[in-house]
PDB file of C-alpha atoms in Angstrom:
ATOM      1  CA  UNK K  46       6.714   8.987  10.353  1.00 57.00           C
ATOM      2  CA  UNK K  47       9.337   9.748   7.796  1.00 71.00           C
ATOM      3  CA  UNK K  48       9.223   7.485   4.453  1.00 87.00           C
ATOM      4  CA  UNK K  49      11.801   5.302   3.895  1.00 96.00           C
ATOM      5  CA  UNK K  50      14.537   6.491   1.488  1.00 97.00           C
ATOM      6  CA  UNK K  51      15.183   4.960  -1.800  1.00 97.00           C
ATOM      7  CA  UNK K  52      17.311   6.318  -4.791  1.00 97.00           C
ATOM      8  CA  UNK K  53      14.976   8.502  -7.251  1.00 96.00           C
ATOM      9  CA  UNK K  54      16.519   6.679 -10.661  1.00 97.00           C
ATOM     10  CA  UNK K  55      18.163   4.113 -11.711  1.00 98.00           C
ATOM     11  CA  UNK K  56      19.009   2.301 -14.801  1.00 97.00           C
ATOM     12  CA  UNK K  57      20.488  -0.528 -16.767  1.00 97.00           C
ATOM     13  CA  UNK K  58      20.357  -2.142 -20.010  1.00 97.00           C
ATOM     14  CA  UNK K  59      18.703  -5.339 -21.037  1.00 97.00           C
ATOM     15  CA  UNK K  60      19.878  -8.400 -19.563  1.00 97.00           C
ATOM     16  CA  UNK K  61      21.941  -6.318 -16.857  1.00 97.00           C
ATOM     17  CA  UNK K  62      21.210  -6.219 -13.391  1.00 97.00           C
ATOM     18  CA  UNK K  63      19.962  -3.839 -11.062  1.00 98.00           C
ATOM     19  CA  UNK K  64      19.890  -3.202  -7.352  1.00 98.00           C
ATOM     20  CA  UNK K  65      17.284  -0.937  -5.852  1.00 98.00           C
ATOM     21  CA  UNK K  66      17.993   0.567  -2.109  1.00 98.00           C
ATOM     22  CA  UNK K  67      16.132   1.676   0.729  1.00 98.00           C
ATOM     23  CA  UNK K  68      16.823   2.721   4.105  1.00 98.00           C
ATOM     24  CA  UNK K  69      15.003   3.070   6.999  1.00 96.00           C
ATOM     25  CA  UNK K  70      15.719   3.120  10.690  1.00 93.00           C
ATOM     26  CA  UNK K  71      15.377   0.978  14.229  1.00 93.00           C
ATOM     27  CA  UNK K  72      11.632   1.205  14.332  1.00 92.00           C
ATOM     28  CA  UNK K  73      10.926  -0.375  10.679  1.00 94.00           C
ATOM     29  CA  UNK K  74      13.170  -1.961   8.079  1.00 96.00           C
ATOM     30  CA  UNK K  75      15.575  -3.263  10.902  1.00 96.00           C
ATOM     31  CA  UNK K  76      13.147  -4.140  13.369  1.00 94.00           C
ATOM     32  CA  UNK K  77      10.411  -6.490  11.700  1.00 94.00           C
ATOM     33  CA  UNK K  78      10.653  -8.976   8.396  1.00 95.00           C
ATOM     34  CA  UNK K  79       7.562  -6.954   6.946  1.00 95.00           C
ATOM     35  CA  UNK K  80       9.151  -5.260   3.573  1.00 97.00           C
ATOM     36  CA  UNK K  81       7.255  -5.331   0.801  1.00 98.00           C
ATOM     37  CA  UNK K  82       7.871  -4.147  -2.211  1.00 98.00           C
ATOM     38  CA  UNK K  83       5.380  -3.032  -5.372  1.00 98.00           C
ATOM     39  CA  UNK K  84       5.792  -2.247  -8.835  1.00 98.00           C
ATOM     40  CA  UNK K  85       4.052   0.639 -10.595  1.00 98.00           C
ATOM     41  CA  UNK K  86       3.451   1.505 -14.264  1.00 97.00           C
ATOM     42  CA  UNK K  87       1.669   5.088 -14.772  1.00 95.00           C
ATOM     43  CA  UNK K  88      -2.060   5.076 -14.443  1.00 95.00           C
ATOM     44  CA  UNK K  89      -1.673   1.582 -12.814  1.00 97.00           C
ATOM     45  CA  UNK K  90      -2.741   0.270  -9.560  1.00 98.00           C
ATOM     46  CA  UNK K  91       1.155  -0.689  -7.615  1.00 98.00           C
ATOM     47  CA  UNK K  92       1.629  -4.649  -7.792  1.00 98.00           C
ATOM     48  CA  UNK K  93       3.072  -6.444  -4.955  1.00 98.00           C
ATOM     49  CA  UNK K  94       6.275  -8.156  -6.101  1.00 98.00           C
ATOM     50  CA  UNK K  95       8.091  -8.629  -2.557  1.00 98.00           C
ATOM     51  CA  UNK K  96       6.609  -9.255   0.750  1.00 97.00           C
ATOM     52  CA  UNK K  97       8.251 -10.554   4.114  1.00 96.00           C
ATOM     53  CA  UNK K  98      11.785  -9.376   2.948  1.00 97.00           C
ATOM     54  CA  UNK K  99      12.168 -12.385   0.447  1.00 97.00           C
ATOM     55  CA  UNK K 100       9.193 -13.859  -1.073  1.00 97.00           C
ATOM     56  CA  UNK K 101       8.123 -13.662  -4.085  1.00 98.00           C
ATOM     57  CA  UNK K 102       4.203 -14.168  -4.739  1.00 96.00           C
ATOM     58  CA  UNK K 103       2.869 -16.890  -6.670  1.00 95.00           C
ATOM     59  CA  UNK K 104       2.952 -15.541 -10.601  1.00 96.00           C
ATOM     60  CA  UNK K 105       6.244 -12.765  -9.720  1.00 98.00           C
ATOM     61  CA  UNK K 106       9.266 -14.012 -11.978  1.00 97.00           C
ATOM     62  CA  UNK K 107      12.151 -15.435 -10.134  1.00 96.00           C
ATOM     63  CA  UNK K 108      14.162 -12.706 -11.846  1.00 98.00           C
ATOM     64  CA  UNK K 109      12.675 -10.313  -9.349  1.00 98.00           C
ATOM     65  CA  UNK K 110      14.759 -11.176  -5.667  1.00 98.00           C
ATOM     66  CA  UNK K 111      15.296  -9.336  -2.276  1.00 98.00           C
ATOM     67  CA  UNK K 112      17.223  -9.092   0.805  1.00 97.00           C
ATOM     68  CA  UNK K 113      17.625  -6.926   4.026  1.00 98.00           C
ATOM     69  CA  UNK K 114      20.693  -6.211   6.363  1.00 97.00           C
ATOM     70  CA  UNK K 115      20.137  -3.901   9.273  1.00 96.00           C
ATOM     71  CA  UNK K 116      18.434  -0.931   8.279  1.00 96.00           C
ATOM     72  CA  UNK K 117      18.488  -1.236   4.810  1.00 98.00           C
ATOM     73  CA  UNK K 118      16.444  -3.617   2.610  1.00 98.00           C
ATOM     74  CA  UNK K 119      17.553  -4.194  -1.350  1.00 98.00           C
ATOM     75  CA  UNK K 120      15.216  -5.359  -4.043  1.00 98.00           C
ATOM     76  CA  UNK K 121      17.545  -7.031  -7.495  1.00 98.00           C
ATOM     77  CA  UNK K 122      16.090  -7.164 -10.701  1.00 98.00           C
ATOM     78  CA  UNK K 123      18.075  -9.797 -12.783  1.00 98.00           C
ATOM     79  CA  UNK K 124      18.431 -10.229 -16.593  1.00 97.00           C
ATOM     80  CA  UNK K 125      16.471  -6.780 -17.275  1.00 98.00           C
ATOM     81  CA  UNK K 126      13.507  -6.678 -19.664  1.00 97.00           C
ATOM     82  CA  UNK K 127      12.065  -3.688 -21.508  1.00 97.00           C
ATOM     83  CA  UNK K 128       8.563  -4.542 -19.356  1.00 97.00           C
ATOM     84  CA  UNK K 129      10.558  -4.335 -15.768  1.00 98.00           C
ATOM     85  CA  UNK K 130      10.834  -0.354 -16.745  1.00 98.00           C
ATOM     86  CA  UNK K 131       8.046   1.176 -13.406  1.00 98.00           C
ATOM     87  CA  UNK K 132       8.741   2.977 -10.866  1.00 98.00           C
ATOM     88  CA  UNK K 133       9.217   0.612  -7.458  1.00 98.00           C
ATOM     89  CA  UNK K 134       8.479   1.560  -3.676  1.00 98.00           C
ATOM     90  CA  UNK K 135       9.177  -0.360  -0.608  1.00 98.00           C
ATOM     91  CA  UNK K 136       7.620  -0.787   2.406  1.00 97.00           C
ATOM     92  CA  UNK K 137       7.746  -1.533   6.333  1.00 96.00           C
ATOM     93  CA  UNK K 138       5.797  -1.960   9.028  1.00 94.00           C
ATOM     94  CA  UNK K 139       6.411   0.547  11.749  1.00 92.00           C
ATOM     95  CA  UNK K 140       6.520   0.164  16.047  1.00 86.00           C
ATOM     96  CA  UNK K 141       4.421   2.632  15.943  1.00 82.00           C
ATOM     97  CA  UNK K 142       1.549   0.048  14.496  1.00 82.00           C
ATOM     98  CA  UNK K 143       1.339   2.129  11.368  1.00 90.00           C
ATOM     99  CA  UNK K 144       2.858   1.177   7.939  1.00 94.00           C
ATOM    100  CA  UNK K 145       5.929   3.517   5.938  1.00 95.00           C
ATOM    101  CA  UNK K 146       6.170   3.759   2.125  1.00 97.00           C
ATOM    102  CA  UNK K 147       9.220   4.276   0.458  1.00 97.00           C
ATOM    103  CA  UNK K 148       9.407   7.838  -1.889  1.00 96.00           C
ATOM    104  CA  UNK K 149      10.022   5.201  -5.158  1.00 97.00           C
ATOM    105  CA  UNK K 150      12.062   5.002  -7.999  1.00 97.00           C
ATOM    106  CA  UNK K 151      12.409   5.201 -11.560  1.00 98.00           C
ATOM    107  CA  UNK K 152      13.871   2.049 -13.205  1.00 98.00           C
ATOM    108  CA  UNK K 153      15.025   3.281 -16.892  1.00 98.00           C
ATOM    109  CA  UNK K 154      15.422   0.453 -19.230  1.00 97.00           C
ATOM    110  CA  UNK K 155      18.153   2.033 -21.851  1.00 93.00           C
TER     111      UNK K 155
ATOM    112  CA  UNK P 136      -9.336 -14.298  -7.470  1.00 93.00           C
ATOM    113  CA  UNK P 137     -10.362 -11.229  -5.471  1.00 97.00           C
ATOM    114  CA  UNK P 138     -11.504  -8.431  -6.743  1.00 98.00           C
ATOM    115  CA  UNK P 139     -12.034  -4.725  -5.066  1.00 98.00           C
ATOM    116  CA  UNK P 140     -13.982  -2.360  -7.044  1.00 98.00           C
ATOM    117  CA  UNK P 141     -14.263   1.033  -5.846  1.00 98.00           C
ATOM    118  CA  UNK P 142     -16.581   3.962  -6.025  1.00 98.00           C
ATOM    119  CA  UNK P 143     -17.352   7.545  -4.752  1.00 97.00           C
ATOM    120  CA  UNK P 144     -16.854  11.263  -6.461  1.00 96.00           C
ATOM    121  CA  UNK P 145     -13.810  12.231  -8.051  1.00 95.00           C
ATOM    122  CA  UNK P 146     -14.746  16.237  -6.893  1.00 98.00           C
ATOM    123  CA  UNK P 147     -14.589  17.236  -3.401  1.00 98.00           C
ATOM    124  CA  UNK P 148     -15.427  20.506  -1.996  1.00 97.00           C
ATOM    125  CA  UNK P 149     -12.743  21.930   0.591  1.00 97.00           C
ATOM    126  CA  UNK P 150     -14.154  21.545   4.389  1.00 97.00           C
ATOM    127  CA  UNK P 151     -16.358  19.142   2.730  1.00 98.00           C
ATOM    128  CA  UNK P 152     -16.212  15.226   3.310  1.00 98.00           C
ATOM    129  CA  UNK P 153     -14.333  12.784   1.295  1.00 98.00           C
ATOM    130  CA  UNK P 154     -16.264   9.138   0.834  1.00 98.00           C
ATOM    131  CA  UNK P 155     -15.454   6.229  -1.152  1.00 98.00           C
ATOM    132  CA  UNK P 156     -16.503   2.912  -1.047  1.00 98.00           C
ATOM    133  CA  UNK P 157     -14.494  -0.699  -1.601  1.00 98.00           C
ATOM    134  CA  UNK P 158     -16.478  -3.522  -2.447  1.00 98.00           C
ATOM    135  CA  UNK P 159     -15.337  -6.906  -2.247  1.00 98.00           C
ATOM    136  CA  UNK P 160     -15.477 -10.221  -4.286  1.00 98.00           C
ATOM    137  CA  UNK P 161     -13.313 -13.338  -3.810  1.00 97.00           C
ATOM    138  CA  UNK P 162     -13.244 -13.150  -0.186  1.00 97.00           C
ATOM    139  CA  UNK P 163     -14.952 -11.741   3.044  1.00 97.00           C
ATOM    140  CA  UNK P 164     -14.556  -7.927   5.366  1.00 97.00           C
ATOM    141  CA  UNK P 165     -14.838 -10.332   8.026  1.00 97.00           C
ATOM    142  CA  UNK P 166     -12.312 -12.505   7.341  1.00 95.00           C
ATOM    143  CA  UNK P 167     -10.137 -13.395  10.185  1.00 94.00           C
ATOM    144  CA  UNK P 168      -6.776 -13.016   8.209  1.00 93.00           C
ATOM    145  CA  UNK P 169      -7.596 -10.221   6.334  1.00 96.00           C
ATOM    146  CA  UNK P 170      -7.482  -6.905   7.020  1.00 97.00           C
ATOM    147  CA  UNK P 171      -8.668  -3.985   4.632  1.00 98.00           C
ATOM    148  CA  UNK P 172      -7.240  -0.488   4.113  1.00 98.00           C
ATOM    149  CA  UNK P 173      -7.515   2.634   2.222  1.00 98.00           C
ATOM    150  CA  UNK P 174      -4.045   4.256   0.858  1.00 98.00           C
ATOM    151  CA  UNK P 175      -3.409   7.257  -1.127  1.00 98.00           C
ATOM    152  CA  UNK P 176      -0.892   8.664  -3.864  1.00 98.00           C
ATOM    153  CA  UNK P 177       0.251  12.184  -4.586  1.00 96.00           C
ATOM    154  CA  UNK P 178       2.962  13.971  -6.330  1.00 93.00           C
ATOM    155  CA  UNK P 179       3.833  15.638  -3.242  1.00 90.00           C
ATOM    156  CA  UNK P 180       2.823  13.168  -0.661  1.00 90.00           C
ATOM    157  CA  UNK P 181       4.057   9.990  -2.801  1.00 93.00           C
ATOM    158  CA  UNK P 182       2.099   6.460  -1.495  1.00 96.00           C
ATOM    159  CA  UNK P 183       1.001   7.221   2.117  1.00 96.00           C
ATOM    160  CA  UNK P 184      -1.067   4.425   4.162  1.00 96.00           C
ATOM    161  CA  UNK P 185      -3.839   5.836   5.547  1.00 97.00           C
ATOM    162  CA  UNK P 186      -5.527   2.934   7.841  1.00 97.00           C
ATOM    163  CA  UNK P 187      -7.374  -0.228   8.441  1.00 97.00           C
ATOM    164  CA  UNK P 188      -9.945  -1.907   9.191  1.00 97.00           C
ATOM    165  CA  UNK P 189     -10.237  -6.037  10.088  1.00 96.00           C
ATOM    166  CA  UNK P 190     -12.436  -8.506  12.358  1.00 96.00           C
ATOM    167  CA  UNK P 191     -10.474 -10.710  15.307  1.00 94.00           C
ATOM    168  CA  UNK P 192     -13.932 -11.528  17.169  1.00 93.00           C
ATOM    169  CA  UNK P 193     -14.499  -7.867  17.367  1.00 95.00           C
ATOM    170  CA  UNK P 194     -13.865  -5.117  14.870  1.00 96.00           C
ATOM    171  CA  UNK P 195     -10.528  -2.650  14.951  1.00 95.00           C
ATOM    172  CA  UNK P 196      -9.461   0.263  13.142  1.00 96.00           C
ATOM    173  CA  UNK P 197      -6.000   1.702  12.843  1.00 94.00           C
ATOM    174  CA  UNK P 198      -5.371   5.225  11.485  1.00 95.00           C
ATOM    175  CA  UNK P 199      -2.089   7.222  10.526  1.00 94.00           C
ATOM    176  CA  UNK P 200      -1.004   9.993  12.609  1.00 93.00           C
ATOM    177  CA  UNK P 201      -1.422  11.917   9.940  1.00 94.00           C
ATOM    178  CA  UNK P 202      -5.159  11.912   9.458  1.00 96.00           C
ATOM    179  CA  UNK P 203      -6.172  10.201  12.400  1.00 96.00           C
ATOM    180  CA  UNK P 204      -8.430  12.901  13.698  1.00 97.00           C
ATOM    181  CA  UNK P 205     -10.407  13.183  10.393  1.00 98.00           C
ATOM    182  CA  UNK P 206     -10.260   9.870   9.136  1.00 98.00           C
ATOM    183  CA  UNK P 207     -13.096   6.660  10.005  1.00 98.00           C
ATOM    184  CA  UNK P 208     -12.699   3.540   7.853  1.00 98.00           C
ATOM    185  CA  UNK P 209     -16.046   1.293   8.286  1.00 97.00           C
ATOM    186  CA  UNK P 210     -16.692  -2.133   7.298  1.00 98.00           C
ATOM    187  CA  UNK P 211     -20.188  -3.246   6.186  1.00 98.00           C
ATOM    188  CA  UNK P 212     -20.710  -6.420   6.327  1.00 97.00           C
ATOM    189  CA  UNK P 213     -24.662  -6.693   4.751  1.00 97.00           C
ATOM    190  CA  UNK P 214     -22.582  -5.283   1.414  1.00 98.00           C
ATOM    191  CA  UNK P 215     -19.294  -7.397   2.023  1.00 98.00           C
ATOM    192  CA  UNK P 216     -17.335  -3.632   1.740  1.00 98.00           C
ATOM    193  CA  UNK P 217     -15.505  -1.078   3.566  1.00 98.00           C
ATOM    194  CA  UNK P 218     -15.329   2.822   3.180  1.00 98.00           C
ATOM    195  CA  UNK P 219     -13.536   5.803   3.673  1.00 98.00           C
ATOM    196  CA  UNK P 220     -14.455   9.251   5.312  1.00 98.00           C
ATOM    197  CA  UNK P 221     -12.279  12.127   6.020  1.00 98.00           C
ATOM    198  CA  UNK P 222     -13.456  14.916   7.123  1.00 98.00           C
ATOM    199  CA  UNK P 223     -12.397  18.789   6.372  1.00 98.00           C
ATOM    200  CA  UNK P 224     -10.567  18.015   3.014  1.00 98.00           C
ATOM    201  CA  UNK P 225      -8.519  20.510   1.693  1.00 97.00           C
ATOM    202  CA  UNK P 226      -6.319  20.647  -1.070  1.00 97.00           C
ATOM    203  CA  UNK P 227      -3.702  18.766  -0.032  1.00 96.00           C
ATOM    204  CA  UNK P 228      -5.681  15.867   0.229  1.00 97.00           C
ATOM    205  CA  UNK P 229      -6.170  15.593  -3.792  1.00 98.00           C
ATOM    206  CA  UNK P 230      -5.009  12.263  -4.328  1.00 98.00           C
ATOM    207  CA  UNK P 231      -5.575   8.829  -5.914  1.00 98.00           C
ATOM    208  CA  UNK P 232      -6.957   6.732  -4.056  1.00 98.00           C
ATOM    209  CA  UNK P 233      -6.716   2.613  -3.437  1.00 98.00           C
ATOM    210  CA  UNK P 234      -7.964   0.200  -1.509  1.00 98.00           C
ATOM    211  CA  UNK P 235      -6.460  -2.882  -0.578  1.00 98.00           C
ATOM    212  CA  UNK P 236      -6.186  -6.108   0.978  1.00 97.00           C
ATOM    213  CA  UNK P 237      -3.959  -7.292   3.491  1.00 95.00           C
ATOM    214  CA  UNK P 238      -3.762 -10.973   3.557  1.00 91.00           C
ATOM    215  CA  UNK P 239      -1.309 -11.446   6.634  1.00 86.00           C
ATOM    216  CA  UNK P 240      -2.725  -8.924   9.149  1.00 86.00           C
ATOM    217  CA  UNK P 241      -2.681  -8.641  12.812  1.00 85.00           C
ATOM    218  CA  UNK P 242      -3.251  -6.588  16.015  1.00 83.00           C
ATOM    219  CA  UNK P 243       0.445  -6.358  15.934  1.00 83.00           C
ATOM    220  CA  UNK P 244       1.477  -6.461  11.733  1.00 88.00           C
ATOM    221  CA  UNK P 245       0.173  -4.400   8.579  1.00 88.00           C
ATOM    222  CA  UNK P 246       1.695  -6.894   6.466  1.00 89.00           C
ATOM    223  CA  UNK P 247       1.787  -6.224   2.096  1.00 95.00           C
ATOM    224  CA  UNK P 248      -1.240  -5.665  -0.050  1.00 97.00           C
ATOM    225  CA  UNK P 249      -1.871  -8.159  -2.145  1.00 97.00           C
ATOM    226  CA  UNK P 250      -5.152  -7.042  -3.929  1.00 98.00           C
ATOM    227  CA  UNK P 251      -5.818  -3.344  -5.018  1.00 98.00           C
ATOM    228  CA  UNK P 252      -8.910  -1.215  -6.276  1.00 98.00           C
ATOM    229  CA  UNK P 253      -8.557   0.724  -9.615  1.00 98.00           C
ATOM    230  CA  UNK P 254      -8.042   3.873  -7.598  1.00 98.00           C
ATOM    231  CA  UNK P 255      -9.850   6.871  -7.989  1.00 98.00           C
ATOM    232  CA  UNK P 256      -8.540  10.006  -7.983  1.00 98.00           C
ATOM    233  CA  UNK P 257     -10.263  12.808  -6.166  1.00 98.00           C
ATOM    234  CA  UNK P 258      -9.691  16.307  -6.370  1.00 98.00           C
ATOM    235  CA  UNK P 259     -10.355  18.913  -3.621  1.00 98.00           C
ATOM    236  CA  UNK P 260     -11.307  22.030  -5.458  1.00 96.00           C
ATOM    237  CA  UNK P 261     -14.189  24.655  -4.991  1.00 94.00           C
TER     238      UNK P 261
END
């Protein structure tokens, strides 16, 4: 099972806006509503910030929002904080009963 | 609040067998919602699931492809936590290691992980 593909880095200054990608195919991101998505800082555990596409768990800041269309699902960051710089990884469910990560990627706060 | 605490060496010979353990506070291995799993991180490998383990009357197990001929995930219920073993490590399996909760799980849906050990990071090396 091949991992999902999301952009290695992006960035964006305080305040800004960011929109993190990643693509998968017919037999995850576009065929079930289970994308999650988890934020890492190094030598930390990943936190789930995204699960079911859209929902945010109880104590994740509203700033944090996500979407999917067809085989790609999105994960926004609004109004950018020095604390939001982690890397982030997605995640589907797979047909064949087995679960895909994302490869991740670097959010830079300038 | 649940907690996960793991355990198990950090130094693995290769052809040797990996084993960690997950223990588990705040809620139950037998929980009918729940299901538990082991995942791993590497450089090379990035965050790669590795399988399950979760009670619906009976108990199942689901492995990746990947590892599913060296890998058994247990549940023990007398210490309310689940382990790992793979077999025939080498190298490539240095890793960190998590374990993690899935609150939503079913026959048919690994779901997100809300809860995760500290990790432990274990290194195949003669």
């Amino acid at each position: 099972q091949s991992a999902l593909t999301q952009p290695a880095s992006v960035s964006g200054s305080p305040g800004q806006s960011i929109t993190i990608s990643c693509t998968g195919t017919n037999s995850d991101v576009s065929a079930y509503n289970y994308v999650s998505w988890y934020q890492q800082h190094p030598g930390k555990a990943p936190k789930l910030m995204i699960y079911d596409v859209s929902y945010r768990p109880s104590g994740v800041s509203n700033r944090f929002s996500a979407s999917k269309s067809g085989n790609t699902a999105s994960l926004t960051i609004s109004g950018l904080q020095a604390e939001d710089e982690a890397y982030y990884y997605c995640s589907s469910y797979t047909s064949s009963t087995t679960l895909v990560f994302g490869g991740g990627t670097k959010l830079t706060v300038l | 609040q649940v907690q996960l605490q793991q355990s198990g060496p950090g130094l693995v010979t290769p052809s040797q067998t990996l084993s960690l353990t997950c223990a588990i506070s705040g809620d139950s291995v037998s929980s009918n919602s729940a299901a538990w799993n082991w995942i791993r991180q590497s450089p090379s490998r990035g965050l790669e699931w590795l399988g399950r383990t979760y009670f619906r009357s009976k108990w199942y197990s689901d492995y990746a492809v990947s590892v599913k001929s060296r890998i058994t995930i247990n549940p023990d219920t007398s210490k309310n936590q689940f382990s790992l073993q793979l077999n025939s490590v080498t190298p490539e399996d240095t890793a960190v290691y998590y374990c993690t909760r899935d609150r939503d799980a079913s026959h048919s849906r690994i779901n997100y992980f809300d809860y995760w050990g500290q990790g432990t990071l274990v290194t195949v090396s003669s």
